[in-house]
Amino acid sequence: QVQVVESGGGLVQAGGSLRLSCTASGRTFSSAVMGWFRQAPGKEREFVASISRLGGSTLYADSVKGRFIISRDNAKNTLYLQMNSLKPEDTAVYYCATSSRNSYLYTTVYDYDYWGQGTQVTVSS
């Protein structure tokens, strides 16, 4: 089965940066659209960013556009989320997920198939 594992979460001060990583097992990593989602306490899991199979196209939620950068290294089976200018409202559990969709433009949790366990990101003010 496909295994997805996130890492890199932690506590940072507002204005700081953090880089999350995600590894997905299997030989089909490069064949899958990948995305990041986050879920804050009491809120629905929300879309953060997605990236096409080869990394040529990306999509960001308005709340993180200009601050976050999603990228992937298919040779390493690794997905990244570089988070800059972090704000307290970015505090959430961040999840990495794979999608069997043929497009990176889908943004709901139902468009993604395999999920990691999540990594906590806490931004202090």
XYZ file of N, CA and C in Angstrom:
375
model
N 0.822 -1.176 0.000
C 0.000 0.000 0.000
C 0.873 1.249 0.000
N 0.265 2.361 -0.331
C 0.961 3.622 -0.354
C 1.086 4.174 1.058
N 2.280 4.607 1.404
C 2.515 5.218 2.706
C 2.984 6.650 2.505
N 2.378 7.555 3.242
C 2.695 8.969 3.150
C 3.097 9.457 4.530
N 4.253 10.093 4.621
C 4.770 10.536 5.906
C 5.266 11.968 5.829
N 4.725 12.830 6.706
C 5.157 14.220 6.775
C 6.191 14.397 7.883
N 6.994 15.422 7.743
C 7.956 15.767 8.772
C 8.290 17.245 8.654
N 8.904 17.786 9.687
C 9.353 19.164 9.646
C 8.530 20.152 10.434
N 7.438 19.704 11.016
C 6.615 20.596 11.806
C 7.325 21.006 13.084
N 6.788 22.028 13.718
C 7.387 22.502 14.948
C 6.829 23.838 15.365
N 7.508 24.454 16.303
C 7.104 25.749 16.840
C 8.010 26.838 16.291
N 7.404 27.861 15.730
C 8.159 28.995 15.207
C 7.473 30.287 15.607
N 8.230 31.361 15.600
C 7.673 32.666 15.900
C 7.067 33.287 14.650
N 6.094 34.152 14.852
C 5.475 34.856 13.736
C 6.547 35.557 12.913
N 6.403 35.452 11.599
C 7.380 36.033 10.708
C 8.486 35.080 10.315
N 8.544 33.963 10.991
C 9.576 32.989 10.720
C 9.222 32.060 9.575
N 10.094 31.102 9.342
C 9.917 30.158 8.250
C 10.049 28.729 8.734
N 9.454 27.844 7.984
C 9.506 26.429 8.290
C 9.362 25.668 6.987
N 10.035 24.555 6.891
C 9.951 23.727 5.696
C 9.454 22.339 6.047
N 8.347 21.977 5.456
C 7.785 20.658 5.662
C 8.202 19.732 4.530
N 8.362 18.476 4.855
C 8.692 17.474 3.857
C 7.679 16.347 3.923
N 7.529 15.666 2.829
C 6.600 14.550 2.747
C 7.185 13.511 1.815
N 7.227 12.287 2.281
C 7.691 11.200 1.439
C 6.540 10.249 1.186
N 6.457 9.777 -0.030
C 5.423 8.833 -0.415
C 6.085 7.605 -1.006
N 5.727 6.470 -0.491
C 6.323 5.227 -0.960
C 5.763 4.813 -2.303
N 6.447 3.874 -2.925
C 5.988 3.361 -4.194
C 6.761 3.909 -5.370
N 6.647 3.205 -6.462
C 7.345 3.622 -7.674
C 6.526 4.582 -8.519
N 5.331 4.909 -8.051
C 4.432 5.762 -8.821
C 4.341 7.185 -8.289
N 5.315 7.582 -7.475
C 5.279 8.923 -6.913
C 5.148 9.984 -7.999
N 5.925 9.850 -9.044
C 5.913 10.842 -10.112
C 4.622 10.831 -10.918
N 3.797 9.828 -10.714
C 2.537 9.724 -11.441
C 1.369 10.339 -10.680
N 1.625 10.819 -9.483
C 0.555 11.317 -8.641
C 0.617 12.823 -8.414
N -0.540 13.435 -8.516
C -0.698 14.812 -8.077
C -0.546 14.800 -6.557
N 0.085 15.817 -6.001
C 0.299 15.885 -4.570
C -0.236 17.198 -4.026
N -0.627 17.168 -2.771
C -1.147 18.382 -2.175
C -0.886 18.470 -0.689
N -0.971 19.680 -0.188
C -0.896 19.945 1.243
C -2.233 20.492 1.721
N -2.675 19.998 2.846
C -3.872 20.489 3.508
C -3.518 20.818 4.947
N -4.373 21.570 5.597
C -4.143 21.848 7.009
C -5.473 21.891 7.748
N -5.411 21.616 9.020
C -6.609 21.621 9.837
C -6.299 22.228 11.196
N -6.946 23.336 11.474
C -6.817 24.000 12.760
C -7.904 23.485 13.689
N -7.707 23.600 14.990
C -8.711 23.126 15.940
C -10.086 23.731 15.681
N -11.092 22.882 15.618
C -12.449 23.352 15.416
C -12.795 23.746 13.997
N -11.867 23.548 13.073
C -12.110 23.925 11.694
C -12.026 22.725 10.763
N -12.576 22.897 9.579
C -12.514 21.860 8.566
C -11.112 21.796 7.982
N -10.759 20.632 7.491
C -9.490 20.497 6.814
C -9.560 21.298 5.515
N -8.580 22.156 5.294
C -8.619 23.033 4.140
C -7.409 22.872 3.235
N -7.646 23.153 1.993
C -6.610 23.078 0.971
C -5.570 24.158 1.178
N -4.316 23.801 0.995
C -3.220 24.751 1.107
C -2.537 24.953 -0.237
N -2.119 23.854 -0.848
C -1.415 23.943 -2.126
C -1.397 22.589 -2.808
N -1.255 22.603 -4.109
C -1.141 21.372 -4.870
C -0.111 21.543 -5.967
N 0.354 20.431 -6.483
C 1.379 20.459 -7.505
C 1.138 19.328 -8.493
N 1.377 19.612 -9.755
C 1.158 18.623 -10.799
C 2.186 17.503 -10.712
N 1.969 16.477 -11.480
C 2.783 15.267 -11.409
C 4.277 15.497 -11.595
N 4.622 16.360 -12.509
C 6.027 16.624 -12.770
C 6.520 17.915 -12.110
N 5.636 18.571 -11.396
C 6.021 19.770 -10.680
C 5.979 21.048 -11.485
N 5.458 20.971 -12.697
C 5.449 22.136 -13.556
C 4.364 23.151 -13.261
N 3.356 22.736 -12.524
C 2.237 23.622 -12.223
C 1.881 23.527 -10.752
N 1.516 24.651 -10.173
C 1.147 24.688 -8.760
C -0.101 25.527 -8.555
N -0.750 25.289 -7.438
C -1.942 26.030 -7.070
C -1.889 26.297 -5.574
N -2.252 27.513 -5.173
C -2.210 27.895 -3.770
C -3.532 28.470 -3.302
N -3.841 28.219 -2.056
C -4.974 28.881 -1.441
C -4.626 30.359 -1.300
N -5.635 31.206 -1.400
C -5.393 32.640 -1.302
C -4.716 33.025 0.014
N -5.018 32.297 1.059
C -4.487 32.618 2.371
C -2.975 32.433 2.487
N -2.396 31.637 1.603
C -0.962 31.367 1.692
C -0.193 31.822 0.460
N -0.889 32.234 -0.555
C -0.240 32.645 -1.796
C 0.739 33.790 -1.538
N 1.927 33.634 -2.074
C 2.954 34.639 -1.883
C 3.828 34.376 -0.687
N 3.405 33.471 0.183
C 4.166 33.144 1.386
C 4.672 31.709 1.386
N 3.872 30.813 0.851
C 4.230 29.397 0.816
C 4.654 28.987 -0.586
N 5.519 27.996 -0.651
C 5.961 27.454 -1.928
C 5.922 25.936 -1.864
N 5.195 25.338 -2.774
C 5.147 23.890 -2.863
C 6.087 23.441 -3.974
N 6.797 22.365 -3.730
C 7.708 21.835 -4.734
C 7.835 20.336 -4.534
N 8.430 19.676 -5.493
C 8.614 18.234 -5.371
C 9.891 17.805 -6.049
N 10.439 16.723 -5.560
C 11.619 16.112 -6.137
C 11.257 14.659 -6.370
N 10.843 14.351 -7.572
C 10.374 13.005 -7.866
C 11.473 11.952 -7.743
N 12.702 12.345 -7.974
C 13.809 11.413 -7.839
C 13.972 10.960 -6.398
N 13.551 11.799 -5.462
C 13.641 11.484 -4.043
C 12.294 11.098 -3.445
N 11.273 11.049 -4.280
C 9.917 10.745 -3.807
C 9.513 11.667 -2.661
N 9.845 12.932 -2.808
C 9.629 13.874 -1.724
C 8.880 15.122 -2.182
N 7.941 15.535 -1.362
C 7.176 16.755 -1.562
C 7.571 17.740 -0.466
N 7.629 19.012 -0.804
C 8.022 20.034 0.157
C 6.987 21.147 0.242
N 6.971 21.790 1.391
C 6.189 23.005 1.551
C 7.054 23.987 2.320
N 7.552 24.977 1.624
C 8.329 26.027 2.253
C 7.363 27.097 2.723
N 7.343 27.355 4.007
C 6.423 28.309 4.592
C 7.209 29.503 5.113
N 6.928 30.660 4.561
C 7.604 31.881 4.957
C 6.602 32.883 5.521
N 7.129 33.867 6.224
C 6.292 34.915 6.812
C 5.108 34.320 7.555
N 5.390 33.357 8.369
C 4.335 32.641 9.073
C 3.553 33.534 10.022
N 2.272 33.257 10.101
C 1.355 33.993 10.949
C 0.717 33.043 11.949
N 0.266 33.558 13.082
C -0.404 32.693 14.055
C -1.569 31.915 13.452
N -2.261 32.492 12.494
C -3.379 31.812 11.868
C -2.960 30.648 10.973
N -1.663 30.490 10.762
C -1.159 29.337 10.027
C -1.043 28.115 10.923
N -1.239 28.312 12.206
C -1.157 27.206 13.153
C -2.191 26.142 12.815
N -1.724 24.932 12.626
C -2.606 23.833 12.249
C -1.791 22.558 12.136
N -2.495 21.464 11.985
C -1.849 20.222 11.626
C -1.817 20.188 10.105
N -0.651 19.985 9.559
C -0.488 19.975 8.113
C -0.397 18.548 7.599
N -1.154 18.279 6.552
C -1.218 16.952 5.973
C -0.751 16.941 4.526
N -0.040 15.918 4.186
C 0.371 15.662 2.818
C -0.543 14.584 2.260
N -0.907 14.701 1.008
C -1.794 13.715 0.409
C -1.506 13.521 -1.074
N -1.860 12.351 -1.562
C -1.711 12.037 -2.979
C -3.084 11.978 -3.620
N -3.125 12.251 -4.901
C -4.383 12.242 -5.627
C -4.265 11.420 -6.892
N -5.308 10.676 -7.191
C -5.359 9.906 -8.423
C -6.023 10.696 -9.546
N -6.389 11.929 -9.272
C -6.952 12.791 -10.300
C -5.912 13.065 -11.372
N -6.398 13.419 -12.527
C -5.507 13.735 -13.636
C -5.169 15.215 -13.702
N -5.627 15.964 -12.708
C -5.355 17.389 -12.662
C -5.044 17.818 -11.241
N -4.191 18.794 -11.085
C -3.829 19.346 -9.787
C -4.807 20.424 -9.341
N -5.796 20.721 -10.163
C -6.717 21.816 -9.895
C -7.844 21.470 -8.938
N -7.980 20.207 -8.566
C -8.994 19.809 -7.605
C -8.485 20.099 -6.206
N -9.347 20.656 -5.356
C -8.893 21.161 -4.063
C -9.647 20.655 -2.844
N -10.528 19.697 -3.005
C -11.242 19.184 -1.843
C -10.554 17.939 -1.300
N -10.852 17.622 -0.052
C -10.258 16.445 0.565
C -10.695 15.175 -0.144
N -11.834 15.226 -0.809
C -12.364 14.059 -1.503
C -11.637 13.771 -2.805
N -10.804 14.686 -3.232
C -10.027 14.492 -4.444
C -8.700 13.800 -4.171
N -8.420 13.555 -2.914
C -7.161 12.947 -2.516
C -7.390 11.601 -1.855
N -6.476 10.695 -2.099
C -6.677 9.299 -1.740
C -5.885 8.813 -0.527
N -4.611 9.115 -0.500
C -3.760 8.664 0.584
C -3.226 9.848 1.369
N -3.295 9.728 2.683
C -2.934 10.826 3.572
C -1.860 10.437 4.568
N -1.046 11.395 4.906
C -0.071 11.191 5.950
C -0.724 11.370 7.297
N 0.059 11.192 8.350
C -0.468 11.285 9.710
C -0.594 12.723 10.201
N 0.016 13.641 9.492
C -0.032 15.039 9.867
C 1.144 15.455 10.721
N 1.532 16.703 10.594
C 2.599 17.255 11.413
C 2.153 18.618 11.936
N 2.358 18.838 13.218
C 1.879 20.059 13.862
C 2.788 21.239 13.576
N 2.172 22.333 13.159
C 2.875 23.590 12.975
C 2.232 24.612 13.897
N 3.021 25.177 14.774
C 2.516 26.172 15.709
C 3.299 27.462 15.540
N 2.591 28.538 15.298
C 3.213 29.842 15.105
C 2.825 30.732 16.272
N 3.798 31.145 17.028
C 3.549 31.980 18.194
C 3.653 33.453 17.836
N 2.898 34.264 18.548
C 2.905 35.698 18.316
C 3.799 36.412 19.310
